[in-house]
Amino acid sequence: MTSSPLRRARTAVTSLLLLGGLAACGTTDSGADATPNPSGSSAPASESAEAAAETGPDSALTGCADDDTATATGPVSLTDALGRTVELDQPAQRVAVLEWGQTESLLTLCVSPVAVADPEGYTTWDTAEPLPEGVADVGTRGEPNLDALFRAEPDLVVVEASGGDESALQQLADYDVPVLATAGADAADPVAAMSETFDLIAQATGRQERAEVVLDELEAHLDASADAIAAAAPTTTSFVYFDGYVDGGNVALRPFGQGSFVGEVGERLGLTNAWTGKVDELYGLGQSDIEGMSTVGDAVLLRTGTYNESGDLTEALEGNPVWEALPAVAEDRSVAFAPGIWTFGGPASAVQLADAYVAAFSG
């Protein structure tokens, strides 16, 4: 018996999803115990982080309400991250997105998606761009609900993909569901990779003019953030950023090393990523326990402030004698970023990261 178009399409999309669990795995903490920042300012880092969150991307990137850039018209022909040619009769208007960073980027381009994967998770983990009401929920990022996806009638589906399966991709194309494959990350230059993905989505939606403005504004904001940190002359410019999770009472940490988006944004601001342990080749992510943080010298320990219900990292760390004995903790150089900063995001997340670094290192 011949399989249905929907079933064949479901197989195609599932084969393209890339490391969604890698990007999302790992518990984070609430940030409630954030300590004073390393510049010596009397303002608690938690208050600085909250202030940074309030000023957010809108203070650096022109909001969509004030956007006056043009949307291109006419046929679209582009090469996606897998080297495939994607052709559209006109720029995509009804876009479904199966990964959070790309959802954020679409919103920064002032295009509202018709469907996204795990909108509840997106709202928790990525606050850089609010998700409008009425967007269809198409299930998880790793296993999207294709029935819900196609009910949204997208004219483009944006996925995060790792390897070419031309036959599977062609199956979707045969059923009038163009797919844009985007790269999840590139540890060789994660900031450039983010920009390239952003530009690719802009090409597909005719929003290249908007993308150019945003990337120029991001570059200016990174320059200003670097100047702010330099002017503050912090006692140390070394850092390690990590998230983590609690499993059966055991605490596992995930340092973001060389090649990580978070790490490279920090280094773009003149800081030094002190994590030298082994990291994966795509996202620049390492593995450690609490004891492993004793090797990073005078580095400031930065961590995510997003709360994960699977286990509160803050509670697991508080009172832990190994954690309390770490120099950064004993010397008030342990700082939680504001909640909801997605560490695998687009330009708006990069702005939030820059603001968080400024809050931590300059007060």
Tab-separated table of N, CA, C and O in Angstrom, residues 271-320:
chain	number	residue	atom	x	y	z
A	271	LEU	N	36.210	40.675	26.061
A	271	LEU	CA	36.376	39.762	27.184
A	271	LEU	C	37.101	38.500	26.730
A	271	LEU	O	37.302	38.280	25.529
A	272	THR	N	37.510	37.664	27.674
A	272	THR	CA	38.251	36.444	27.366
A	272	THR	C	37.516	35.239	27.922
A	272	THR	O	37.261	35.168	29.133
A	273	ASN	N	37.181	34.312	27.054
A	273	ASN	CA	36.524	33.080	27.478
A	273	ASN	C	37.577	32.148	28.066
A	273	ASN	O	38.484	31.703	27.375
A	274	ALA	N	37.450	31.857	29.359
A	274	ALA	CA	38.483	31.098	30.068
A	274	ALA	C	38.271	29.587	29.996
A	274	ALA	O	39.111	28.837	30.510
A	275	TRP	N	37.191	29.130	29.375
A	275	TRP	CA	36.974	27.687	29.340
A	275	TRP	C	37.837	27.081	28.242
A	275	TRP	O	37.664	27.375	27.063
A	276	THR	N	38.759	26.214	28.621
A	276	THR	CA	39.678	25.589	27.661
A	276	THR	C	39.449	24.088	27.543
A	276	THR	O	40.208	23.400	26.865
A	277	GLY	N	38.400	23.587	28.173
A	277	GLY	CA	38.097	22.165	28.089
A	277	GLY	C	37.547	21.784	26.725
A	277	GLY	O	37.250	22.629	25.882
A	278	LYS	N	37.394	20.506	26.516
A	278	LYS	CA	36.909	19.984	25.254
A	278	LYS	C	35.482	20.446	24.994
A	278	LYS	O	34.644	20.470	25.896
A	279	VAL	N	35.203	20.829	23.751
A	279	VAL	CA	33.861	21.261	23.359
A	279	VAL	C	33.481	20.569	22.059
A	279	VAL	O	34.346	20.080	21.319
A	280	ASP	N	32.183	20.531	21.772
A	280	ASP	CA	31.764	19.912	20.518
A	280	ASP	C	32.077	20.839	19.344
A	280	ASP	O	32.287	22.035	19.506
A	281	GLU	N	32.110	20.274	18.155
A	281	GLU	CA	32.592	20.993	16.981
A	281	GLU	C	31.544	21.895	16.348
A	281	GLU	O	31.874	22.674	15.453
A	282	LEU	N	30.312	21.793	16.794
A	282	LEU	CA	29.255	22.582	16.170
A	282	LEU	C	28.838	23.773	17.029
A	282	LEU	O	28.801	24.910	16.565
A	283	TYR	N	28.552	23.514	18.293
A	283	TYR	CA	28.043	24.553	19.181
A	283	TYR	C	29.081	25.080	20.165
A	283	TYR	O	28.825	26.053	20.862
A	284	GLY	N	30.247	24.444	20.277
A	284	GLY	CA	31.257	24.897	21.222
A	284	GLY	C	30.888	24.644	22.660
A	284	GLY	O	31.282	25.397	23.559
A	285	LEU	N	30.138	23.567	22.922
A	285	LEU	CA	29.653	23.260	24.256
A	285	LEU	C	30.479	22.165	24.907
A	285	LEU	O	30.817	21.161	24.269
A	286	GLY	N	30.794	22.348	26.187
A	286	GLY	CA	31.566	21.368	26.924
A	286	GLY	C	30.737	20.706	28.005
A	286	GLY	O	29.532	20.947	28.138
A	287	GLN	N	31.394	19.883	28.791
A	287	GLN	CA	30.760	19.212	29.920
A	287	GLN	C	31.673	19.338	31.128
A	287	GLN	O	32.896	19.285	31.010
A	288	SER	N	31.050	19.505	32.285
A	288	SER	CA	31.840	19.648	33.503
A	288	SER	C	30.979	19.327	34.710
A	288	SER	O	29.748	19.217	34.617
A	289	ASP	N	31.628	19.174	35.841
A	289	ASP	CA	30.933	19.165	37.116
A	289	ASP	C	31.368	20.417	37.870
A	289	ASP	O	32.122	21.245	37.347
A	290	ILE	N	30.894	20.579	39.082
A	290	ILE	CA	31.228	21.787	39.834
A	290	ILE	C	32.735	21.887	40.051
A	290	ILE	O	33.323	22.967	39.933
A	291	GLU	N	33.365	20.758	40.351
A	291	GLU	CA	34.806	20.768	40.586
A	291	GLU	C	35.573	21.309	39.385
A	291	GLU	O	36.621	21.947	39.539
A	292	GLY	N	35.046	21.067	38.191
A	292	GLY	CA	35.727	21.526	36.990
A	292	GLY	C	35.859	23.025	36.905
A	292	GLY	O	36.743	23.545	36.210
A	293	MET	N	35.009	23.750	37.608
A	293	MET	CA	35.076	25.201	37.581
A	293	MET	C	36.216	25.749	38.431
A	293	MET	O	36.476	26.954	38.430
A	294	SER	N	36.887	24.885	39.149
A	294	SER	CA	38.030	25.331	39.950
A	294	SER	C	39.258	25.593	39.082
A	294	SER	O	40.260	26.113	39.568
A	295	THR	N	39.183	25.248	37.790
A	295	THR	CA	40.346	25.376	36.911
A	295	THR	C	40.363	26.685	36.129
A	295	THR	O	41.276	26.892	35.324
A	296	VAL	N	39.403	27.570	36.345
A	296	VAL	CA	39.277	28.732	35.471
A	296	VAL	C	39.859	30.004	36.080
A	296	VAL	O	39.608	31.108	35.591
A	297	GLY	N	40.641	29.876	37.137
A	297	GLY	CA	41.367	31.018	37.690
A	297	GLY	C	40.457	32.114	38.195
A	297	GLY	O	39.488	31.864	38.915
A	298	ASP	N	40.761	33.357	37.784
A	298	ASP	CA	40.000	34.497	38.305
A	298	ASP	C	38.790	34.826	37.441
A	298	ASP	O	38.203	35.890	37.560
A	299	ALA	N	38.386	33.907	36.583
A	299	ALA	CA	37.266	34.169	35.685
A	299	ALA	C	35.974	34.404	36.454
A	299	ALA	O	35.723	33.803	37.499
A	300	VAL	N	35.153	35.285	35.923
A	300	VAL	CA	33.803	35.481	36.432
A	300	VAL	C	32.944	34.316	35.944
A	300	VAL	O	32.990	33.940	34.767
A	301	LEU	N	32.178	33.727	36.836
A	301	LEU	CA	31.293	32.632	36.460
A	301	LEU	C	29.917	33.200	36.121
A	301	LEU	O	29.210	33.719	36.995
A	302	LEU	N	29.564	33.123	34.862
A	302	LEU	CA	28.285	33.609	34.369
A	302	LEU	C	27.389	32.419	34.076
A	302	LEU	O	27.865	31.373	33.642
A	303	ARG	N	26.102	32.587	34.300
A	303	ARG	CA	25.200	31.471	34.044
A	303	ARG	C	23.839	32.001	33.599
A	303	ARG	O	23.494	33.156	33.834
A	304	THR	N	23.078	31.130	32.993
A	304	THR	CA	21.757	31.514	32.540
A	304	THR	C	20.838	31.765	33.723
A	304	THR	O	20.973	31.136	34.780
A	305	GLY	N	19.907	32.667	33.557
A	305	GLY	CA	18.940	32.952	34.600
A	305	GLY	C	17.571	32.371	34.318
A	305	GLY	O	16.625	32.649	35.043
A	306	THR	N	17.460	31.578	33.253
A	306	THR	CA	16.166	30.994	32.902
A	306	THR	C	15.896	29.776	33.766
A	306	THR	O	16.733	28.882	33.866
A	307	TYR	N	14.726	29.739	34.377
A	307	TYR	CA	14.378	28.649	35.280
A	307	TYR	C	13.875	27.449	34.492
A	307	TYR	O	13.038	27.583	33.600
A	308	ASN	N	14.388	26.279	34.827
A	308	ASN	CA	13.978	25.033	34.205
A	308	ASN	C	13.321	24.158	35.252
A	308	ASN	O	13.926	23.837	36.271
A	309	GLU	N	12.086	23.775	35.009
A	309	GLU	CA	11.331	23.016	36.003
A	309	GLU	C	11.895	21.617	36.240
A	309	GLU	O	11.532	20.959	37.219
A	310	SER	N	12.761	21.143	35.364
A	310	SER	CA	13.320	19.801	35.561
A	310	SER	C	14.275	19.740	36.747
A	310	SER	O	14.622	18.659	37.215
A	311	GLY	N	14.690	20.879	37.260
A	311	GLY	CA	15.572	20.905	38.424
A	311	GLY	C	16.187	22.272	38.581
A	311	GLY	O	16.739	22.806	37.626
A	312	ASP	N	16.062	22.853	39.756
A	312	ASP	CA	16.550	24.204	39.994
A	312	ASP	C	18.047	24.166	40.291
A	312	ASP	O	18.479	23.705	41.351
A	313	LEU	N	18.827	24.672	39.356
A	313	LEU	CA	20.272	24.665	39.516
A	313	LEU	C	20.710	25.522	40.697
A	313	LEU	O	21.656	25.187	41.413
A	314	THR	N	20.022	26.642	40.910
A	314	THR	CA	20.373	27.517	42.023
A	314	THR	C	20.280	26.783	43.348
A	314	THR	O	21.187	26.838	44.183
A	315	GLU	N	19.180	26.086	43.546
A	315	GLU	CA	19.009	25.342	44.792
A	315	GLU	C	20.071	24.263	44.939
A	315	GLU	O	20.543	23.990	46.052
A	316	ALA	N	20.442	23.650	43.816
A	316	ALA	CA	21.449	22.594	43.877
A	316	ALA	C	22.826	23.151	44.212
A	316	ALA	O	23.643	22.485	44.863
A	317	LEU	N	23.097	24.390	43.781
A	317	LEU	CA	24.406	24.984	44.026
A	317	LEU	C	24.501	25.596	45.423
A	317	LEU	O	25.556	25.534	46.061
A	318	GLU	N	23.423	26.192	45.888
A	318	GLU	CA	23.451	26.850	47.190
A	318	GLU	C	23.771	25.841	48.298
A	318	GLU	O	23.145	24.791	48.405
A	319	GLY	N	24.751	26.185	49.076
A	319	GLY	CA	25.146	25.318	50.178
A	319	GLY	C	26.068	24.192	49.785
A	319	GLY	O	26.575	23.477	50.654
A	320	ASN	N	26.302	24.017	48.493
A	320	ASN	CA	27.243	22.988	48.059
A	320	ASN	C	28.652	23.452	48.421
A	320	ASN	O	29.104	24.502	47.956
